[in-house]
């Protein structure tokens, strides 16, 4: 990631970064290994020969041959056995399968050592491009031999977008799919290739919520389209629409996670993977029947010279240990894992998401999967849904180490250290451009939990690219795991997700028993998270985390800031028990720094789940106290980052020896990904306010600005307004004025720009006709002033009704005569529809002084009446 993409926190240690050299860690590892090469070591080269003996002078060619030779030597090691992989690309059609026979012995490891330029690839090159007659700008090529399907295409290391666009018909949901307003989709070249995507999120402004919860983005393929009848693929359709609800609790699913069916009458947000939608540079389509790839090049791309890769293999490395025969003592260093796909979402199962990449699967999965004691025939344990696979994966792996590696251009989860993983490490590695979760640890299926996994000094960013409800690090039921000194930034949903199975507290039942204990999330730097979906956090955790406060989960000394969606810095969700949140720096969240209070249903005493929130630097300002087991103590209000001791800030994130990771650029030069979720609100008779989710995939340089464009019902552009990225970060708004007084409604698209170019346009907003705004909003409610000696947190509840325009800000006045404080930002927008609490810190106060503070909502109509609160600062 380029240096200029780092947040202000990282500038405090810029002098240390200047000492780093890109790739230095991996290169040093390779040099050290070469220096200590043993006569038993093996050598592999893309130019080698599998009939050779694997010596330095006569390397073998394939990873499989190197593995087989290593098996003959691994049983009686007296030193580490290193398999030296020369620079270059090693193409796999099947995964490198490792089992107990491939393990190190005698306390020594089998080390797969790359150079930093060693690529383990599941891709097939696409060559032979030619222009498509009658379609200016569109090119095609024969699909590579053996490629029957893929969901990802990359051009010079840059992910291309599967052809997508607005649903071209009006859909009315039926039991098996939809009735369409016309037969347009039935006339698609291959309707059964097309996939409906249901984007979720907070219903703010002129945006529809179409998924299975604000944290999900399910997908289902069309099975057939005949006339106006659209039949959806099964079981995806039923698994997304028939989830069992409690008969005596209206709207509450037995899963207790999200709705029982696709919301908004099941309307799809957009449609993807149809030839007819190929209309933007950077889009592609695989015609499986004709065995041909279509692509519309971006500006500057030359397909005669470009390296075009279709992801083909679904796994690159598959570690198949068992309880009785674990795979163990293996290391991977200096390798890059790329160009793998995942085809299940393209099939009948689709992607019926529950949370964090877990899905409901199987015929009638909606009726029984993971529902345990709550339905007859329910499978256990509760909430044991289907986990997204990893393109690199290990089950029952012990002492498996990944260091100085890159996981990029991948189509499922990047790395899965699954059931039975023990005493393994992931360090000094990069995770980016991954379709789903970055790193997965353990599982939730009740089998052997992961234990002793250490995830340290990694950089995870620019993900998930396809399944936007994915997270950077997903940790299930585990013990003694540590997630420390990582930098996680520019992610679509939560950064770290811990635990599972706490949802039964929604109906007054205790969280699902599980083996988790002694896990910690510490010293991480997390920022620019939840940039696409809502209801998550920088660290999201739920369920029983241990057996006592002593062995419960610890979230300590992290720096977490700049959340975009609706959520919290540290989100202690349902059933989160024995949680410690201590010594963190938490700021710029939407409505809470720490969400903590849940009733403990393990007994009938009415206490809260035991939780300690201590000694954090935050903006929330909640007073000290013991609320039936929820202990809040010693937290400090911060007015600015400069209030926090510099050593606390400097210690978070990558340690000095690993900060060169931030300098590395993965993939070729590229413009940003398009913004998403464009919404509009009236800004007067001739203007619209526009908001959108920014591009969390910034490309090869930071986003410098955005441009919003308005179109009338004929598709003619009628307005345009640019905004810098810095101004948009501050306001979350663009005012698009000078629109025609007639000719509405108008739709709006947004593009993002960086030093390498401009993104494709976003999907268009819903149509809206601007109107004059004359009715002022009512006053906010429940104002509170949480005081300290020289600062106070002003908290209030947004008005639920806003007159004839939406709230775009608040105005705060302080009785000491200072200028009014104008409150703006994304939290203003996302908290208003559901009346989530807002807060802002007021600094520069005097100890022991009484202050009166007012807060008023602002809309296009003006500033409404104020709510008033008076309090005295502490001495």
PDB file of N, CA and C in Angstrom, residues 95-149:
ATOM      1  N   UNK A  95      -5.187 -28.204  -6.291  1.00  0.00           N
ATOM      2  CA  UNK A  95      -4.429 -27.662  -5.163  1.00  0.00           C
ATOM      3  C   UNK A  95      -3.224 -28.514  -4.810  1.00  0.00           C
ATOM      4  N   UNK A  96      -2.249 -27.886  -4.211  1.00  0.00           N
ATOM      5  CA  UNK A  96      -1.157 -28.607  -3.584  1.00  0.00           C
ATOM      6  C   UNK A  96      -1.712 -29.199  -2.294  1.00  0.00           C
ATOM      7  N   UNK A  97      -1.945 -30.503  -2.282  1.00  0.00           N
ATOM      8  CA  UNK A  97      -2.544 -31.173  -1.135  1.00  0.00           C
ATOM      9  C   UNK A  97      -1.435 -31.654  -0.206  1.00  0.00           C
ATOM     10  N   UNK A  98      -1.546 -31.272   1.063  1.00  0.00           N
ATOM     11  CA  UNK A  98      -0.559 -31.666   2.064  1.00  0.00           C
ATOM     12  C   UNK A  98      -1.274 -32.425   3.181  1.00  0.00           C
ATOM     13  N   UNK A  99      -0.638 -33.485   3.650  1.00  0.00           N
ATOM     14  CA  UNK A  99      -1.195 -34.233   4.769  1.00  0.00           C
ATOM     15  C   UNK A  99      -0.073 -34.573   5.748  1.00  0.00           C
ATOM     16  N   UNK A 100      -0.336 -35.490   6.652  1.00  0.00           N
ATOM     17  CA  UNK A 100       0.633 -35.782   7.707  1.00  0.00           C
ATOM     18  C   UNK A 100       1.987 -36.189   7.152  1.00  0.00           C
ATOM     19  N   UNK A 101       2.020 -36.795   5.974  1.00  0.00           N
ATOM     20  CA  UNK A 101       3.286 -37.231   5.381  1.00  0.00           C
ATOM     21  C   UNK A 101       4.184 -36.061   4.998  1.00  0.00           C
ATOM     22  N   UNK A 102       3.596 -34.868   4.886  1.00  0.00           N
ATOM     23  CA  UNK A 102       4.349 -33.698   4.438  1.00  0.00           C
ATOM     24  C   UNK A 102       4.818 -32.828   5.596  1.00  0.00           C
ATOM     25  N   UNK A 103       4.730 -33.364   6.798  1.00  0.00           N
ATOM     26  CA  UNK A 103       5.046 -32.611   8.006  1.00  0.00           C
ATOM     27  C   UNK A 103       6.528 -32.674   8.344  1.00  0.00           C
ATOM     28  N   UNK A 104       6.977 -31.670   9.087  1.00  0.00           N
ATOM     29  CA  UNK A 104       8.312 -31.717   9.650  1.00  0.00           C
ATOM     30  C   UNK A 104       8.378 -32.698  10.813  1.00  0.00           C
ATOM     31  N   UNK A 105       9.572 -33.092  11.167  1.00  0.00           N
ATOM     32  CA  UNK A 105       9.753 -34.062  12.254  1.00  0.00           C
ATOM     33  C   UNK A 105      10.926 -33.642  13.118  1.00  0.00           C
ATOM     34  N   UNK A 106      11.012 -34.235  14.312  1.00  0.00           N
ATOM     35  CA  UNK A 106      12.139 -33.996  15.201  1.00  0.00           C
ATOM     36  C   UNK A 106      12.290 -32.559  15.630  1.00  0.00           C
ATOM     37  N   UNK A 107      11.187 -31.810  15.660  1.00  0.00           N
ATOM     38  CA  UNK A 107      11.261 -30.410  16.033  1.00  0.00           C
ATOM     39  C   UNK A 107      11.677 -29.496  14.895  1.00  0.00           C
ATOM     40  N   UNK A 108      11.782 -30.044  13.682  1.00  0.00           N
ATOM     41  CA  UNK A 108      12.174 -29.254  12.518  1.00  0.00           C
ATOM     42  C   UNK A 108      10.996 -29.096  11.562  1.00  0.00           C
ATOM     43  N   UNK A 109      11.093 -28.109  10.705  1.00  0.00           N
ATOM     44  CA  UNK A 109      10.010 -27.796   9.783  1.00  0.00           C
ATOM     45  C   UNK A 109      10.377 -28.127   8.351  1.00  0.00           C
ATOM     46  N   UNK A 110       9.322 -28.335   7.540  1.00  0.00           N
ATOM     47  CA  UNK A 110       9.448 -28.301   6.089  1.00  0.00           C
ATOM     48  C   UNK A 110       9.068 -26.891   5.665  1.00  0.00           C
ATOM     49  N   UNK A 111      10.005 -26.182   5.062  1.00  0.00           N
ATOM     50  CA  UNK A 111       9.831 -24.769   4.752  1.00  0.00           C
ATOM     51  C   UNK A 111       9.703 -24.589   3.244  1.00  0.00           C
ATOM     52  N   UNK A 112       8.564 -24.050   2.819  1.00  0.00           N
ATOM     53  CA  UNK A 112       8.366 -23.676   1.416  1.00  0.00           C
ATOM     54  C   UNK A 112       8.784 -22.223   1.292  1.00  0.00           C
ATOM     55  N   UNK A 113       9.991 -22.005   0.750  1.00  0.00           N
ATOM     56  CA  UNK A 113      10.634 -20.698   0.788  1.00  0.00           C
ATOM     57  C   UNK A 113      10.622 -20.050  -0.591  1.00  0.00           C
ATOM     58  N   UNK A 114       9.915 -18.913  -0.687  1.00  0.00           N
ATOM     59  CA  UNK A 114       9.930 -18.144  -1.919  1.00  0.00           C
ATOM     60  C   UNK A 114      10.890 -16.979  -1.834  1.00  0.00           C
ATOM     61  N   UNK A 115      10.869 -16.158  -2.872  1.00  0.00           N
ATOM     62  CA  UNK A 115      11.786 -15.025  -2.950  1.00  0.00           C
ATOM     63  C   UNK A 115      11.090 -13.688  -2.729  1.00  0.00           C
ATOM     64  N   UNK A 116       9.765 -13.704  -2.545  1.00  0.00           N
ATOM     65  CA  UNK A 116       8.976 -12.482  -2.585  1.00  0.00           C
ATOM     66  C   UNK A 116       8.415 -12.248  -3.961  1.00  0.00           C
ATOM     67  N   UNK A 117       8.991 -12.882  -4.972  1.00  0.00           N
ATOM     68  CA  UNK A 117       8.485 -12.806  -6.343  1.00  0.00           C
ATOM     69  C   UNK A 117       8.090 -14.195  -6.835  1.00  0.00           C
ATOM     70  N   UNK A 118       7.731 -15.052  -5.898  1.00  0.00           N
ATOM     71  CA  UNK A 118       7.297 -16.413  -6.208  1.00  0.00           C
ATOM     72  C   UNK A 118       5.774 -16.445  -6.114  1.00  0.00           C
ATOM     73  N   UNK A 119       5.107 -16.742  -7.220  1.00  0.00           N
ATOM     74  CA  UNK A 119       3.652 -16.684  -7.292  1.00  0.00           C
ATOM     75  C   UNK A 119       3.081 -18.090  -7.425  1.00  0.00           C
ATOM     76  N   UNK A 120       2.211 -18.461  -6.496  1.00  0.00           N
ATOM     77  CA  UNK A 120       1.455 -19.703  -6.596  1.00  0.00           C
ATOM     78  C   UNK A 120       0.097 -19.318  -7.153  1.00  0.00           C
ATOM     79  N   UNK A 121      -0.174 -19.727  -8.388  1.00  0.00           N
ATOM     80  CA  UNK A 121      -1.302 -19.192  -9.143  1.00  0.00           C
ATOM     81  C   UNK A 121      -2.294 -20.277  -9.537  1.00  0.00           C
ATOM     82  N   UNK A 122      -3.567 -19.942  -9.393  1.00  0.00           N
ATOM     83  CA  UNK A 122      -4.630 -20.794  -9.917  1.00  0.00           C
ATOM     84  C   UNK A 122      -5.225 -20.243 -11.187  1.00  0.00           C
ATOM     85  N   UNK A 123      -4.504 -19.322 -11.827  1.00  0.00           N
ATOM     86  CA  UNK A 123      -5.043 -18.635 -12.997  1.00  0.00           C
ATOM     87  C   UNK A 123      -4.698 -19.298 -14.311  1.00  0.00           C
ATOM     88  N   UNK A 124      -5.494 -19.003 -15.308  1.00  0.00           N
ATOM     89  CA  UNK A 124      -5.230 -19.387 -16.696  1.00  0.00           C
ATOM     90  C   UNK A 124      -5.125 -18.109 -17.521  1.00  0.00           C
ATOM     91  N   UNK A 125      -4.064 -17.990 -18.276  1.00  0.00           N
ATOM     92  CA  UNK A 125      -3.901 -16.808 -19.115  1.00  0.00           C
ATOM     93  C   UNK A 125      -4.902 -16.822 -20.266  1.00  0.00           C
ATOM     94  N   UNK A 126      -5.463 -15.645 -20.529  1.00  0.00           N
ATOM     95  CA  UNK A 126      -6.395 -15.475 -21.645  1.00  0.00           C
ATOM     96  C   UNK A 126      -5.657 -14.695 -22.729  1.00  0.00           C
ATOM     97  N   UNK A 127      -5.520 -15.301 -23.889  1.00  0.00           N
ATOM     98  CA  UNK A 127      -4.786 -14.688 -25.002  1.00  0.00           C
ATOM     99  C   UNK A 127      -5.631 -14.760 -26.276  1.00  0.00           C
ATOM    100  N   UNK A 128      -5.126 -14.126 -27.323  1.00  0.00           N
ATOM    101  CA  UNK A 128      -5.817 -14.181 -28.607  1.00  0.00           C
ATOM    102  C   UNK A 128      -6.964 -13.210 -28.723  1.00  0.00           C
ATOM    103  N   UNK A 129      -6.796 -12.020 -28.186  1.00  0.00           N
ATOM    104  CA  UNK A 129      -7.871 -11.027 -28.164  1.00  0.00           C
ATOM    105  C   UNK A 129      -8.086 -10.394 -29.535  1.00  0.00           C
ATOM    106  N   UNK A 130      -9.336 -10.095 -29.843  1.00  0.00           N
ATOM    107  CA  UNK A 130      -9.669  -9.396 -31.080  1.00  0.00           C
ATOM    108  C   UNK A 130     -10.907  -8.543 -30.858  1.00  0.00           C
ATOM    109  N   UNK A 131     -11.044  -7.445 -31.634  1.00  0.00           N
ATOM    110  CA  UNK A 131     -12.225  -6.585 -31.468  1.00  0.00           C
ATOM    111  C   UNK A 131     -13.507  -7.339 -31.853  1.00  0.00           C
ATOM    112  N   UNK A 132     -14.609  -6.987 -31.188  1.00  0.00           N
ATOM    113  CA  UNK A 132     -15.914  -7.574 -31.489  1.00  0.00           C
ATOM    114  C   UNK A 132     -16.602  -6.694 -32.522  1.00  0.00           C
ATOM    115  N   UNK A 133     -16.946  -7.280 -33.629  1.00  0.00           N
ATOM    116  CA  UNK A 133     -17.574  -6.521 -34.708  1.00  0.00           C
ATOM    117  C   UNK A 133     -18.889  -5.908 -34.234  1.00  0.00           C
ATOM    118  N   UNK A 134     -19.060  -4.621 -34.560  1.00  0.00           N
ATOM    119  CA  UNK A 134     -20.295  -3.941 -34.226  1.00  0.00           C
ATOM    120  C   UNK A 134     -20.396  -3.454 -32.800  1.00  0.00           C
ATOM    121  N   UNK A 135     -19.376  -3.697 -31.979  1.00  0.00           N
ATOM    122  CA  UNK A 135     -19.381  -3.250 -30.587  1.00  0.00           C
ATOM    123  C   UNK A 135     -18.096  -2.486 -30.299  1.00  0.00           C
ATOM    124  N   UNK A 136     -18.044  -1.221 -30.645  1.00  0.00           N
ATOM    125  CA  UNK A 136     -16.823  -0.443 -30.414  1.00  0.00           C
ATOM    126  C   UNK A 136     -16.372  -0.523 -28.957  1.00  0.00           C
ATOM    127  N   UNK A 137     -15.075  -0.791 -28.766  1.00  0.00           N
ATOM    128  CA  UNK A 137     -14.508  -0.864 -27.436  1.00  0.00           C
ATOM    129  C   UNK A 137     -14.569  -2.227 -26.794  1.00  0.00           C
ATOM    130  N   UNK A 138     -15.294  -3.176 -27.384  1.00  0.00           N
ATOM    131  CA  UNK A 138     -15.428  -4.502 -26.801  1.00  0.00           C
ATOM    132  C   UNK A 138     -14.519  -5.478 -27.526  1.00  0.00           C
ATOM    133  N   UNK A 139     -13.805  -6.308 -26.735  1.00  0.00           N
ATOM    134  CA  UNK A 139     -12.906  -7.302 -27.294  1.00  0.00           C
ATOM    135  C   UNK A 139     -13.311  -8.681 -26.769  1.00  0.00           C
ATOM    136  N   UNK A 140     -12.869  -9.708 -27.483  1.00  0.00           N
ATOM    137  CA  UNK A 140     -13.135 -11.066 -27.011  1.00  0.00           C
ATOM    138  C   UNK A 140     -11.943 -11.955 -27.312  1.00  0.00           C
ATOM    139  N   UNK A 141     -11.909 -13.092 -26.611  1.00  0.00           N
ATOM    140  CA  UNK A 141     -10.838 -14.074 -26.785  1.00  0.00           C
ATOM    141  C   UNK A 141     -11.391 -15.443 -26.434  1.00  0.00           C
ATOM    142  N   UNK A 142     -10.817 -16.502 -27.013  1.00  0.00           N
ATOM    143  CA  UNK A 142     -11.253 -17.836 -26.614  1.00  0.00           C
ATOM    144  C   UNK A 142     -10.907 -18.090 -25.155  1.00  0.00           C
ATOM    145  N   UNK A 143     -11.823 -18.729 -24.436  1.00  0.00           N
ATOM    146  CA  UNK A 143     -11.532 -19.090 -23.048  1.00  0.00           C
ATOM    147  C   UNK A 143     -10.392 -20.092 -23.024  1.00  0.00           C
ATOM    148  N   UNK A 144      -9.516 -20.015 -22.053  1.00  0.00           N
ATOM    149  CA  UNK A 144      -8.407 -20.973 -21.968  1.00  0.00           C
ATOM    150  C   UNK A 144      -8.926 -22.403 -21.888  1.00  0.00           C
ATOM    151  N   UNK A 145      -8.136 -23.311 -22.420  1.00  0.00           N
ATOM    152  CA  UNK A 145      -8.508 -24.726 -22.397  1.00  0.00           C
ATOM    153  C   UNK A 145      -8.739 -25.189 -20.963  1.00  0.00           C
ATOM    154  N   UNK A 146      -9.862 -25.826 -20.741  1.00  0.00           N
ATOM    155  CA  UNK A 146     -10.174 -26.367 -19.431  1.00  0.00           C
ATOM    156  C   UNK A 146     -10.905 -25.404 -18.518  1.00  0.00           C
ATOM    157  N   UNK A 147     -11.037 -24.132 -18.913  1.00  0.00           N
ATOM    158  CA  UNK A 147     -11.758 -23.170 -18.082  1.00  0.00           C
ATOM    159  C   UNK A 147     -13.248 -23.275 -18.392  1.00  0.00           C
ATOM    160  N   UNK A 148     -14.000 -23.849 -17.485  1.00  0.00           N
ATOM    161  CA  UNK A 148     -15.440 -23.986 -17.684  1.00  0.00           C
ATOM    162  C   UNK A 148     -16.221 -22.866 -17.025  1.00  0.00           C
ATOM    163  N   UNK A 149     -15.659 -22.261 -15.987  1.00  0.00           N
ATOM    164  CA  UNK A 149     -16.346 -21.169 -15.304  1.00  0.00           C
ATOM    165  C   UNK A 149     -15.344 -20.431 -14.428  1.00  0.00           C
TER     166      UNK A 149
END
